[in-house]
PDB file of C-alpha atoms in Angstrom:
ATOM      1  CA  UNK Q   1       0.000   0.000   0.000  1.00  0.00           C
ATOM      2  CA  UNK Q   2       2.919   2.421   0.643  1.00  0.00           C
ATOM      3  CA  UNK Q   3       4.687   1.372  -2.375  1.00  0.00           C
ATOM      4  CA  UNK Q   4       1.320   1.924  -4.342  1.00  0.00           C
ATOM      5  CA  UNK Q   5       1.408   5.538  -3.105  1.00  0.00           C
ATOM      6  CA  UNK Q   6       4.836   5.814  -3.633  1.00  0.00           C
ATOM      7  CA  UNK Q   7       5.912   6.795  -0.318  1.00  0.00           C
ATOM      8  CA  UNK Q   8       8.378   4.027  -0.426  1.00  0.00           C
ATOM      9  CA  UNK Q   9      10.110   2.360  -3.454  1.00  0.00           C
ATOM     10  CA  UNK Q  10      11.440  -1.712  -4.024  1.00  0.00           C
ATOM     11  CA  UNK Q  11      14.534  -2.395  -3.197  1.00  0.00           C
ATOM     12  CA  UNK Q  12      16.449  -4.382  -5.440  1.00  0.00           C
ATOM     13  CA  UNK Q  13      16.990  -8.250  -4.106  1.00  0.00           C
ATOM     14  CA  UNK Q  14      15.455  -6.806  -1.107  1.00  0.00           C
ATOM     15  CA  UNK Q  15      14.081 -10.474  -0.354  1.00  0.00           C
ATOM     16  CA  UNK Q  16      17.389 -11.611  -0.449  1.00  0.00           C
ATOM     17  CA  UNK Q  17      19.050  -8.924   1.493  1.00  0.00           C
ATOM     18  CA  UNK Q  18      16.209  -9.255   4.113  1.00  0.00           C
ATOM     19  CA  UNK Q  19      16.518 -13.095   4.344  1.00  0.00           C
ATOM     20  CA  UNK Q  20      20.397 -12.846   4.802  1.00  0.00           C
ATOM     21  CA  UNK Q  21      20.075 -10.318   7.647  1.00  0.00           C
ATOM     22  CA  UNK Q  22      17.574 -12.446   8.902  1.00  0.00           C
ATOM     23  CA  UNK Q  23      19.494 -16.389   8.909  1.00  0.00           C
ATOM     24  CA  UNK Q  24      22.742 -13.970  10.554  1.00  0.00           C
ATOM     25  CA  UNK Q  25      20.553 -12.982  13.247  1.00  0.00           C
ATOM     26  CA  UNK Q  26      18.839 -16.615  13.500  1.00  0.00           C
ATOM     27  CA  UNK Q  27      21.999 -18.391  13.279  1.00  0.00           C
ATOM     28  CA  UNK Q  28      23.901 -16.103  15.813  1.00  0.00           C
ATOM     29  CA  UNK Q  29      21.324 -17.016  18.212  1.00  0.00           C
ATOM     30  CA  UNK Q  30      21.342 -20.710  17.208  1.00  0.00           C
ATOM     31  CA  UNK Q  31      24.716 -20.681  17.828  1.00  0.00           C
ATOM     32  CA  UNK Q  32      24.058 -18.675  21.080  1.00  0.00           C
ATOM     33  CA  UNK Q  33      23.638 -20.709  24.553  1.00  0.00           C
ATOM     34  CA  UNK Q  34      19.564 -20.061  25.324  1.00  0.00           C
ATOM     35  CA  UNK Q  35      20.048 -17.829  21.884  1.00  0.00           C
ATOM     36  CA  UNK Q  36      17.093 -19.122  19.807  1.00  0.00           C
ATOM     37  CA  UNK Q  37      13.825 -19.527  22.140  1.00  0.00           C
ATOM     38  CA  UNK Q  38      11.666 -20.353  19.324  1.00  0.00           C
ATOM     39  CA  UNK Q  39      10.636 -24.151  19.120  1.00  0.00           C
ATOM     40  CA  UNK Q  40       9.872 -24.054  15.151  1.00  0.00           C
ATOM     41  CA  UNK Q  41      12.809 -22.543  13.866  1.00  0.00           C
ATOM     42  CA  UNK Q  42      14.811 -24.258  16.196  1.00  0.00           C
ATOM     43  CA  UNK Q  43      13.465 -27.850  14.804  1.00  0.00           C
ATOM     44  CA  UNK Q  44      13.803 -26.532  11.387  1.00  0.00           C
ATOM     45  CA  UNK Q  45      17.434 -25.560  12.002  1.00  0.00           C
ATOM     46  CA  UNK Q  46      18.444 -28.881  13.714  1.00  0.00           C
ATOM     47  CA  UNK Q  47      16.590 -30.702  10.919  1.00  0.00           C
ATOM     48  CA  UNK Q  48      18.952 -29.433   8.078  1.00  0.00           C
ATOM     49  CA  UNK Q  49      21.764 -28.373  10.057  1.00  0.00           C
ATOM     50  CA  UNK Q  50      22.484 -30.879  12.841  1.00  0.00           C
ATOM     51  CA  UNK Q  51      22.283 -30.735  17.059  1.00  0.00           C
ATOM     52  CA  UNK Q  52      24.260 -27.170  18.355  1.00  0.00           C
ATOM     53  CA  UNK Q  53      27.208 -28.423  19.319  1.00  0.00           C
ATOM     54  CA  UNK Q  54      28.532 -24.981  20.219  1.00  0.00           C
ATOM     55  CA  UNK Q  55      26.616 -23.937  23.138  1.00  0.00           C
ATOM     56  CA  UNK Q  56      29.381 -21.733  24.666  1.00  0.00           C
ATOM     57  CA  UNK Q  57      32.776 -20.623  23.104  1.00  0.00           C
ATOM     58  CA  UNK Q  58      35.270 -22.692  22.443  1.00  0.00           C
ATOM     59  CA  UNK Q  59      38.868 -22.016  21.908  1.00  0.00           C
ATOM     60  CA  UNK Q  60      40.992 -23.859  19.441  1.00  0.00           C
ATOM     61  CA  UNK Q  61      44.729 -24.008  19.958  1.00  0.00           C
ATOM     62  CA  UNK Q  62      47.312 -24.279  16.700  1.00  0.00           C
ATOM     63  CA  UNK Q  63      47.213 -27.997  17.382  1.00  0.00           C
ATOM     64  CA  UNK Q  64      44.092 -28.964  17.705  1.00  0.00           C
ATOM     65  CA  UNK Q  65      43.620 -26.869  14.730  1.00  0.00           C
ATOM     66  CA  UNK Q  66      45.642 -28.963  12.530  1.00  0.00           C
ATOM     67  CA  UNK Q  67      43.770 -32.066  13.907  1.00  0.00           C
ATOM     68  CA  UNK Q  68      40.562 -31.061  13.052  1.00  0.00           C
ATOM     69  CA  UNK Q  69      41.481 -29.987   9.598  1.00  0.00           C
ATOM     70  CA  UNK Q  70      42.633 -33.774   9.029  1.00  0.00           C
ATOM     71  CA  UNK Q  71      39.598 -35.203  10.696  1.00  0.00           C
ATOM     72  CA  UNK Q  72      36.922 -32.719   8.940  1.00  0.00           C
ATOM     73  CA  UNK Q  73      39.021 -33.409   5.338  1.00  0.00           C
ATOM     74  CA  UNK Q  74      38.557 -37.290   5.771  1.00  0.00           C
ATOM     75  CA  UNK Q  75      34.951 -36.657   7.201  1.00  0.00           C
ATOM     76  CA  UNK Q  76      33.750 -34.294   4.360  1.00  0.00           C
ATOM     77  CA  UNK Q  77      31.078 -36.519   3.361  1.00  0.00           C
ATOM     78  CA  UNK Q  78      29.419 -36.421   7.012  1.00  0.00           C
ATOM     79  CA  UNK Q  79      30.552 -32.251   7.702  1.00  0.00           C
ATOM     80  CA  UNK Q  80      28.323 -30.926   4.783  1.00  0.00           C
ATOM     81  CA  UNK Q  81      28.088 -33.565   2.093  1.00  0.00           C
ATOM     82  CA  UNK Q  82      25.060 -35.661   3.803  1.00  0.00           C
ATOM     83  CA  UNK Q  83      23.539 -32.672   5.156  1.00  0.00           C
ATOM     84  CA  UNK Q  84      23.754 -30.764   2.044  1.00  0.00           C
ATOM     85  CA  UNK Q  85      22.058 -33.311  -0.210  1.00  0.00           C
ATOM     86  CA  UNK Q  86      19.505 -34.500   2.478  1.00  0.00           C
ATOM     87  CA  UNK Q  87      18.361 -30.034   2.435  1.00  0.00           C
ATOM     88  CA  UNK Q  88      18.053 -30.420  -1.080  1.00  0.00           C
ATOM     89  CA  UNK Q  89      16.079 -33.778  -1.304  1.00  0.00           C
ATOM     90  CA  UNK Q  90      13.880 -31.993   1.302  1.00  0.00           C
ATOM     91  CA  UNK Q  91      13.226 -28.965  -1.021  1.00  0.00           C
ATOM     92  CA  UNK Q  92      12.679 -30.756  -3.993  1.00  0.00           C
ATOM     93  CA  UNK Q  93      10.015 -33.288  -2.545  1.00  0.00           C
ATOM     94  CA  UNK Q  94       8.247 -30.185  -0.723  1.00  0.00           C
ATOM     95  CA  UNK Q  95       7.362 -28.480  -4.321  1.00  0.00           C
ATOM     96  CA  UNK Q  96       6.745 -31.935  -6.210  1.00  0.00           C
ATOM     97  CA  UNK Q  97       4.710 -33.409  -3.356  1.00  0.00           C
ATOM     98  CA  UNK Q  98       2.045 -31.023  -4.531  1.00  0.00           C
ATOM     99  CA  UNK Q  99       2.306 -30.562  -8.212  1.00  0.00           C
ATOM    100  CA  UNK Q 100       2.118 -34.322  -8.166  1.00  0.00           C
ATOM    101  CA  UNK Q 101      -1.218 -34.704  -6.213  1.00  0.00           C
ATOM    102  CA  UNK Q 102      -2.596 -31.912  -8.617  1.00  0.00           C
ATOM    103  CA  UNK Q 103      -1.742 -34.207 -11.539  1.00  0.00           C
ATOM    104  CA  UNK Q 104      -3.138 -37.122 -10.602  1.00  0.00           C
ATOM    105  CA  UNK Q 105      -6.267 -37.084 -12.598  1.00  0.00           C
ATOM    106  CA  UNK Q 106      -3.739 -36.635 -15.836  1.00  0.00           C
ATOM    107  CA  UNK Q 107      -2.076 -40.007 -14.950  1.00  0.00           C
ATOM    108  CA  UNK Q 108      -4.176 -42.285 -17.384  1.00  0.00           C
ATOM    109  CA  UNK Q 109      -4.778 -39.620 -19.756  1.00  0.00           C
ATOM    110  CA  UNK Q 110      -1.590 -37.843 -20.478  1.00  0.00           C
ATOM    111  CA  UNK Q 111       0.868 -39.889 -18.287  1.00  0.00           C
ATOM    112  CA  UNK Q 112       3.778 -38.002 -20.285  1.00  0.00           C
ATOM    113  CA  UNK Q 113       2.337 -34.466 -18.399  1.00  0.00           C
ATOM    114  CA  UNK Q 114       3.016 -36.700 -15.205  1.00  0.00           C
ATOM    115  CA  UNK Q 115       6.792 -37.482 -15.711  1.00  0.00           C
ATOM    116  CA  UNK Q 116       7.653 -33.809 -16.820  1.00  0.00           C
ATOM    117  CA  UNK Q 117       6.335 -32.542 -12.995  1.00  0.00           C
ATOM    118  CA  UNK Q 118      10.001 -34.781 -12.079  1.00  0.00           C
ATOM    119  CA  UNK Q 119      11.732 -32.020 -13.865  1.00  0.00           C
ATOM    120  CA  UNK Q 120       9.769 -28.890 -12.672  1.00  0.00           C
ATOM    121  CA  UNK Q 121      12.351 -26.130 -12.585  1.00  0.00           C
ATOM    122  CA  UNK Q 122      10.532 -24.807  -9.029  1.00  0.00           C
ATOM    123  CA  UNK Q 123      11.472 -28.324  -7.747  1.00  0.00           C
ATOM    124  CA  UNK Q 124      14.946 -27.653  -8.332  1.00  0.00           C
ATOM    125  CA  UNK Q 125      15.495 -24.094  -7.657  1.00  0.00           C
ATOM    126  CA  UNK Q 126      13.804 -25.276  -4.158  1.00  0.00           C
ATOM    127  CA  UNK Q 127      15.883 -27.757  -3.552  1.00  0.00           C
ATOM    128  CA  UNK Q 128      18.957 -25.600  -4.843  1.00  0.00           C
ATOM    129  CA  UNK Q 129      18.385 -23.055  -2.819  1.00  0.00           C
ATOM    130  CA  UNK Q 130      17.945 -25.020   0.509  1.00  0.00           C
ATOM    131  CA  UNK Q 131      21.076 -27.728  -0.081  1.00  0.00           C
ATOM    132  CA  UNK Q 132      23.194 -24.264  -0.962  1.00  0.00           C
ATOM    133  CA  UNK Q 133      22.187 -22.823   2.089  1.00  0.00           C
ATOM    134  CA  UNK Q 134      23.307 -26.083   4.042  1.00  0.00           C
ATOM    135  CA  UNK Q 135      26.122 -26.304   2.192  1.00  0.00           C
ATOM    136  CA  UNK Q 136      27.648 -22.505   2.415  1.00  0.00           C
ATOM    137  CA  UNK Q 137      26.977 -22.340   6.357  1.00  0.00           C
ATOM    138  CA  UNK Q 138      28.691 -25.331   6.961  1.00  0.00           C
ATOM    139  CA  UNK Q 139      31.928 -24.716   4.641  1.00  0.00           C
ATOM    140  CA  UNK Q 140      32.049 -20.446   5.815  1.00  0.00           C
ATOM    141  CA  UNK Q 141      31.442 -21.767   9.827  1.00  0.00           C
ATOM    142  CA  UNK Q 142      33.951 -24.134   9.054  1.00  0.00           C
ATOM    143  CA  UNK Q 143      36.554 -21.941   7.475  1.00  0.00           C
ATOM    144  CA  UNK Q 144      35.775 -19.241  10.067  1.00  0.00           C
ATOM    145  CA  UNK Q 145      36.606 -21.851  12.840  1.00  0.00           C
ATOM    146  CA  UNK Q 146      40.038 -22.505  11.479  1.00  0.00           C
ATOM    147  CA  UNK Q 147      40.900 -18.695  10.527  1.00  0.00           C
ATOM    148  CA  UNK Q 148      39.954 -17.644  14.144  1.00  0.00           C
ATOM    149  CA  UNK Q 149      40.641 -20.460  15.890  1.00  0.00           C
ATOM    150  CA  UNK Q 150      37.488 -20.092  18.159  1.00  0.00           C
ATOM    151  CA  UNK Q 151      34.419 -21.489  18.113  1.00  0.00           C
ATOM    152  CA  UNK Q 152      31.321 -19.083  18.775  1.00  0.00           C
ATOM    153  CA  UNK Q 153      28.421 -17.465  17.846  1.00  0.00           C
ATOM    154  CA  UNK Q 154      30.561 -14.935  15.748  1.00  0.00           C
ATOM    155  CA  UNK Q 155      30.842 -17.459  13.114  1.00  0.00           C
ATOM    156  CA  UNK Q 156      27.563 -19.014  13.180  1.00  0.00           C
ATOM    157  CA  UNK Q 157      26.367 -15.155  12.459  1.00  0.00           C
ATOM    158  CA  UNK Q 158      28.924 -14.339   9.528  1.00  0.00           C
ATOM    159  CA  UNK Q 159      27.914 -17.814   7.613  1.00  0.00           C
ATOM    160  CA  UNK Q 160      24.355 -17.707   8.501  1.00  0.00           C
ATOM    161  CA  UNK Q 161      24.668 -14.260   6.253  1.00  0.00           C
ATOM    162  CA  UNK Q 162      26.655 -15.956   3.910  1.00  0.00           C
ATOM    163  CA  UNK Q 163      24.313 -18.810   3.865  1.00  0.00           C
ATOM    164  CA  UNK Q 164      21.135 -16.216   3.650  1.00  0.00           C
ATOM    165  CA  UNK Q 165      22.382 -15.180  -0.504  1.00  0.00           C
ATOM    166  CA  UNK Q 166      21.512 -18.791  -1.132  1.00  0.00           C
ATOM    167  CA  UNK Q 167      17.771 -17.106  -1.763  1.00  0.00           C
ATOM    168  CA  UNK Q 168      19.063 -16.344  -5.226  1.00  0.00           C
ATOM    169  CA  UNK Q 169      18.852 -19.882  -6.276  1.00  0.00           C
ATOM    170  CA  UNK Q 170      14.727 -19.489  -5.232  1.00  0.00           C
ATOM    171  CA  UNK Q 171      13.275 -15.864  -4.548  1.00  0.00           C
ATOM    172  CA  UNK Q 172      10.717 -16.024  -2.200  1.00  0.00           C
ATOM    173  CA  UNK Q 173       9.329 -12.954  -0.590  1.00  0.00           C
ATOM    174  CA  UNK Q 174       7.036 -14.532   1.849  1.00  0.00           C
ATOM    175  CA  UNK Q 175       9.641 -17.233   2.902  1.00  0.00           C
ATOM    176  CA  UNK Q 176      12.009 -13.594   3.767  1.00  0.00           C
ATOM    177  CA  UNK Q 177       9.306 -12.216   5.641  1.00  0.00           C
ATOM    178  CA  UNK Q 178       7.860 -14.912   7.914  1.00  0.00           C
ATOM    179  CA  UNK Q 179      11.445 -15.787   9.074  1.00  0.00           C
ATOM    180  CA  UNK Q 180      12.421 -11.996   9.650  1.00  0.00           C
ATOM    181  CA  UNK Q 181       9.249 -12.090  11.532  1.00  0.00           C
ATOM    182  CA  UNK Q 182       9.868 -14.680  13.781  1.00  0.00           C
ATOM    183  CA  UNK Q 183      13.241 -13.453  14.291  1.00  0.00           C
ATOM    184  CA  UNK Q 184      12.224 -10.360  15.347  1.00  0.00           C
ATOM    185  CA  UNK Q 185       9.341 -12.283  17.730  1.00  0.00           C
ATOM    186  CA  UNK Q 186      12.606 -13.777  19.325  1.00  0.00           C
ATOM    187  CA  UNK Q 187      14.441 -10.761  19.484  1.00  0.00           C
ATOM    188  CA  UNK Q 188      11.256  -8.897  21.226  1.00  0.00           C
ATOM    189  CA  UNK Q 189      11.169 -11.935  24.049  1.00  0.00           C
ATOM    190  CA  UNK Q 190      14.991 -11.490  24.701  1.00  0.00           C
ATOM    191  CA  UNK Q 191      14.064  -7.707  25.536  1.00  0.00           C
ATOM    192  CA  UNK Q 192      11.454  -8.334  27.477  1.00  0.00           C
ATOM    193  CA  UNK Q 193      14.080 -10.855  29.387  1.00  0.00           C
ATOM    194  CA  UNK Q 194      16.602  -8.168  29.656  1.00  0.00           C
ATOM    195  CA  UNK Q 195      14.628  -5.550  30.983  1.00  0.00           C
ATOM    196  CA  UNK Q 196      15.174  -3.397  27.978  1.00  0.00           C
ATOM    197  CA  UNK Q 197      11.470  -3.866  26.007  1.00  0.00           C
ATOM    198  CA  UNK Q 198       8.056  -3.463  27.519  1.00  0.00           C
ATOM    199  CA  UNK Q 199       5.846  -6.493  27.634  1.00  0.00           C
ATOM    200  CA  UNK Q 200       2.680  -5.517  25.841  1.00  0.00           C
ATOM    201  CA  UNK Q 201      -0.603  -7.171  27.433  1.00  0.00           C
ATOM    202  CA  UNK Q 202      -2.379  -9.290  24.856  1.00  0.00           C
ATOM    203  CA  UNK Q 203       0.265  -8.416  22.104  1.00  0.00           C
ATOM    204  CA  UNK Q 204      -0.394 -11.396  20.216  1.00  0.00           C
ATOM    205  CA  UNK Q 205      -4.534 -10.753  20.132  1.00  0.00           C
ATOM    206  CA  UNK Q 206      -3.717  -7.130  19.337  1.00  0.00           C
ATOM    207  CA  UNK Q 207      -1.112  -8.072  16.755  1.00  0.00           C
ATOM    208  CA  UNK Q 208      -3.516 -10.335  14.996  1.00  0.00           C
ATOM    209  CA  UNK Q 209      -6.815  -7.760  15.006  1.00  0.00           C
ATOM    210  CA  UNK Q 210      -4.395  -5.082  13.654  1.00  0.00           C
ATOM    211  CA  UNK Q 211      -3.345  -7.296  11.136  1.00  0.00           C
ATOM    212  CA  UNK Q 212      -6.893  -8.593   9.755  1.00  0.00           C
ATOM    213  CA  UNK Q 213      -8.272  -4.672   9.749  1.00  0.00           C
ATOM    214  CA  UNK Q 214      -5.348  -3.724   7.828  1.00  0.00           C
ATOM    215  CA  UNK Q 215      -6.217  -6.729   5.079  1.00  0.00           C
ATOM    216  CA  UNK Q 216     -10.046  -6.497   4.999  1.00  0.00           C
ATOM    217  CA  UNK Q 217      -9.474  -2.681   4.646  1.00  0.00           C
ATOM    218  CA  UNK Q 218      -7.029  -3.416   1.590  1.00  0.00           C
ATOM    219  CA  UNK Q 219      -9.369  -5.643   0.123  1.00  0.00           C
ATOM    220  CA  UNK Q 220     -12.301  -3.261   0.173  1.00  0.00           C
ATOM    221  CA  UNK Q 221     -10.584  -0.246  -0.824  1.00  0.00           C
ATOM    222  CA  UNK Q 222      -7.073  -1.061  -2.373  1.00  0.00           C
ATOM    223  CA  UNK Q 223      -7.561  -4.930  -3.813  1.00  0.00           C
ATOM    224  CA  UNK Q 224      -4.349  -4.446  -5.881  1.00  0.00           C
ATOM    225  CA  UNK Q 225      -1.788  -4.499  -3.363  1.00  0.00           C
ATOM    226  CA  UNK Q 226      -3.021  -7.485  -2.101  1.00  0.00           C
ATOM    227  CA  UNK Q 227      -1.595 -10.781  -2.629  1.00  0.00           C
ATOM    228  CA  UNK Q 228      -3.086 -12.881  -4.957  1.00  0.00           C
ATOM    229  CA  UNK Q 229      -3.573 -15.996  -2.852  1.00  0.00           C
ATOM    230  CA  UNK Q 230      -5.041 -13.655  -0.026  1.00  0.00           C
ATOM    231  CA  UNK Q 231      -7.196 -12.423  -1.827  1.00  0.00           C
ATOM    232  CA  UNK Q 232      -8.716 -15.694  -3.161  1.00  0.00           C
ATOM    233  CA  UNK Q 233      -8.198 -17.521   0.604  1.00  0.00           C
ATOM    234  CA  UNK Q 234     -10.796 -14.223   2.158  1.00  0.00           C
ATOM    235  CA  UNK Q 235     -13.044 -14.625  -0.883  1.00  0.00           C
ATOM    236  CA  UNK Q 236     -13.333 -18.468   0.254  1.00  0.00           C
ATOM    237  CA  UNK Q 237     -14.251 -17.379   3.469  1.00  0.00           C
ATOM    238  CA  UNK Q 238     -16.501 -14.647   2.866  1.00  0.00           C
ATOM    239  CA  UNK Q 239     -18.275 -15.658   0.261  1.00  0.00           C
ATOM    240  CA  UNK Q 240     -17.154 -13.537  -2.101  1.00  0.00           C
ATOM    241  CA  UNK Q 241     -18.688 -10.344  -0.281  1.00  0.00           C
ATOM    242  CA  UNK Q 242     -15.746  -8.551  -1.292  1.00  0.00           C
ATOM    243  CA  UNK Q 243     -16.902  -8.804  -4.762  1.00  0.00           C
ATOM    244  CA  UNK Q 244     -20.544  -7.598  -3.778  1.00  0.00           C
ATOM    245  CA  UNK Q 245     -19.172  -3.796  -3.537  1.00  0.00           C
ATOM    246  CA  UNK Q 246     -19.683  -1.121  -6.214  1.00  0.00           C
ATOM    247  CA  UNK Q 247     -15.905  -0.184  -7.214  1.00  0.00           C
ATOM    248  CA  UNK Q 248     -16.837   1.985  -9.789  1.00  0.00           C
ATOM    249  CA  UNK Q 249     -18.897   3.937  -7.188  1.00  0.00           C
ATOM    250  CA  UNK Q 250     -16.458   3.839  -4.609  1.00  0.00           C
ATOM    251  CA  UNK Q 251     -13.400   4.914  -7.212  1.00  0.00           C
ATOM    252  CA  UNK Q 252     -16.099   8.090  -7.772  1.00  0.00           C
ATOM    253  CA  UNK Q 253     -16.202   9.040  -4.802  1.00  0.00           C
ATOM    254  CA  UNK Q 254     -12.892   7.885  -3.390  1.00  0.00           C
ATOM    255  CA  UNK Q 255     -10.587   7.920  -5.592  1.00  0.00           C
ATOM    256  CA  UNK Q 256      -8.627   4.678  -4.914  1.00  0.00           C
ATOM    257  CA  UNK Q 257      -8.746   2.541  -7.513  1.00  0.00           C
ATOM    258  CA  UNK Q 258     -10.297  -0.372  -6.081  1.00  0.00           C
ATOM    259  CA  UNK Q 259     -11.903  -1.080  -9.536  1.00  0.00           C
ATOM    260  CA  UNK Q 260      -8.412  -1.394 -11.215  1.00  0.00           C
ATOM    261  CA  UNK Q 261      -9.295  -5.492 -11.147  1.00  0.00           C
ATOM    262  CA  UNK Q 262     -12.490  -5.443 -12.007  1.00  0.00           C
ATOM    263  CA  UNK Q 263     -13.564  -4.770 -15.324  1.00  0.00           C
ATOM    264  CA  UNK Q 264     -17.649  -3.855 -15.355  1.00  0.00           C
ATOM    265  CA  UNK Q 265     -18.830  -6.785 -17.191  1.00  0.00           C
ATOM    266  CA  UNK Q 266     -17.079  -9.560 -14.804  1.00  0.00           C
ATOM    267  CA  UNK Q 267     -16.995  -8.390 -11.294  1.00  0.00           C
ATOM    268  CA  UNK Q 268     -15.992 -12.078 -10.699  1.00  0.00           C
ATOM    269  CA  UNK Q 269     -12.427 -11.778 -12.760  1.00  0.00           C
ATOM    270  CA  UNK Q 270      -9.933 -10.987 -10.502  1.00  0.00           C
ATOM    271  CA  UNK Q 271     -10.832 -14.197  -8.426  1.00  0.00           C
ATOM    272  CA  UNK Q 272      -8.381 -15.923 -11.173  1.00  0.00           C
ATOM    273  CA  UNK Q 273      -5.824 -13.328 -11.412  1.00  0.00           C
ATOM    274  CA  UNK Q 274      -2.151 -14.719 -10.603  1.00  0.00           C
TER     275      UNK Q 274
END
């Protein structure tokens, strides 16, 4: 809505830039004894990335430097091989799963329409961009580890960035915002802990209300700065009683150009818009 008023303007890669900030912050914490509080992303991080073993710092002297750097070299397979390709079988199977129940009905018919989902260019760029992400933090944490000779959070912050440009393989803005969003939850609890932030009384309810007024307003009165798939999901819901409202009337007399979807002889278009 900003953007459509030009008050602010895209920034370039911004996803990227925002998810990179983000997995720093995420993996500083991770990295962090009692650093990251939140039981999702803290599955979802062991998951691809393996149990913290760096709860507290950890210095490395010259020799057991040189010891690990044999040991990791003739362990490569199990330091970010394994982990890398198990990410990237994940991401794959998480965008076929669904293009493959959606083509079911085609199987008899067109079974050749079938086999060509196997080499659906989402699939890979999914599971590209989470086996690269698997596979850059562990080789920059690693590298860190030997160039400092310390084990910490510092490095688990400078190759969770590093890790974060793997979003170029598969730009998702929604997958950028939910995790700066949770990050930021995470942040706001550590506050709280710390005496610095104000605990809000029913911030999640008043989070939430704020949040649905803000998108039943946009789809009344600004429908084109909302997301596609939110604006189908509400119409679901409602009935399609967002579709019920006189747009030319309301572009009259308002001026905001909620009309810009809906041409006058099919009120009902914009429900397939992508």
């Amino acid at each position: 809505m900003l953007k459509e008023r030009g008050l602010i303007h895209a920034v370039p890669k911004g996803e990227i830039l925002l998810f990179s900030i983000a997995t720093a912050i995420m993996m500083y914490l991770y990295r962090r004894k009692g650093g990251l509080t939140d039981g999702v992303l803290n599955s979802l991080v062991r998951f691809f990335l393996g149990p913290n073993d760096q709860s507290h710092c950890q210095e490395v002297n010259s020799l057991e430097a040189s010891l690990s750097i044999n040991i990791q070299q003739s362990q490569m397979e199990q330091k970010w091989l394994q982990p890398t390709l198990k990410a990237f079988s994940t991401g794959y199977i998480v965008q076929l799963v669904p293009m493959l129940l959606g083509q079911i009905k085609h199987v008899f018919k067109r079974p050749g329409k079938l086999l060509r989902v196997f080499y659906n260019e989402d699939c890979l760029r999914c599971g590209v961009f989470l086996g690269s992400f698997v596979a850059i933090f562990k080789i920059v944490e690693w590298v860190l580890e030997l160039l400092r000779n310390k084990r910490d959070e510092v490095n688990g912050l400078l190759a969770g960035g590093a890790a974060g440009l793997s979003m170029i393989f598969y730009r998702n803005s929604s997958i950028a915002l939910y995790l700066a969003s949770k990050i930021s939850e995470v942040l706001y609890k550590h506050g709280i802990s710390a005496g610095i932030l104000p605990s809000i009384p029913y911030a999640e309810i008043l989070a939430y209300s704020f949040s649905t007024a803000l998108l039943f307003h946009a789809c009344t009165w600004e429908v084109h700065s909302v997301r596609p798939s939110y604006w189908r999901y509400l119409n679901v819901v409602t009935a399609k009683r967002f579709c019920e409202l006189n747009r030319a009337k309301v572009d009259e007399i308002f001026g905001t150009e909620s009309s810009r979807l809906f041409p006058k002889d099919d009120l009902y278009k914009s429900l397939t818009r992508m």
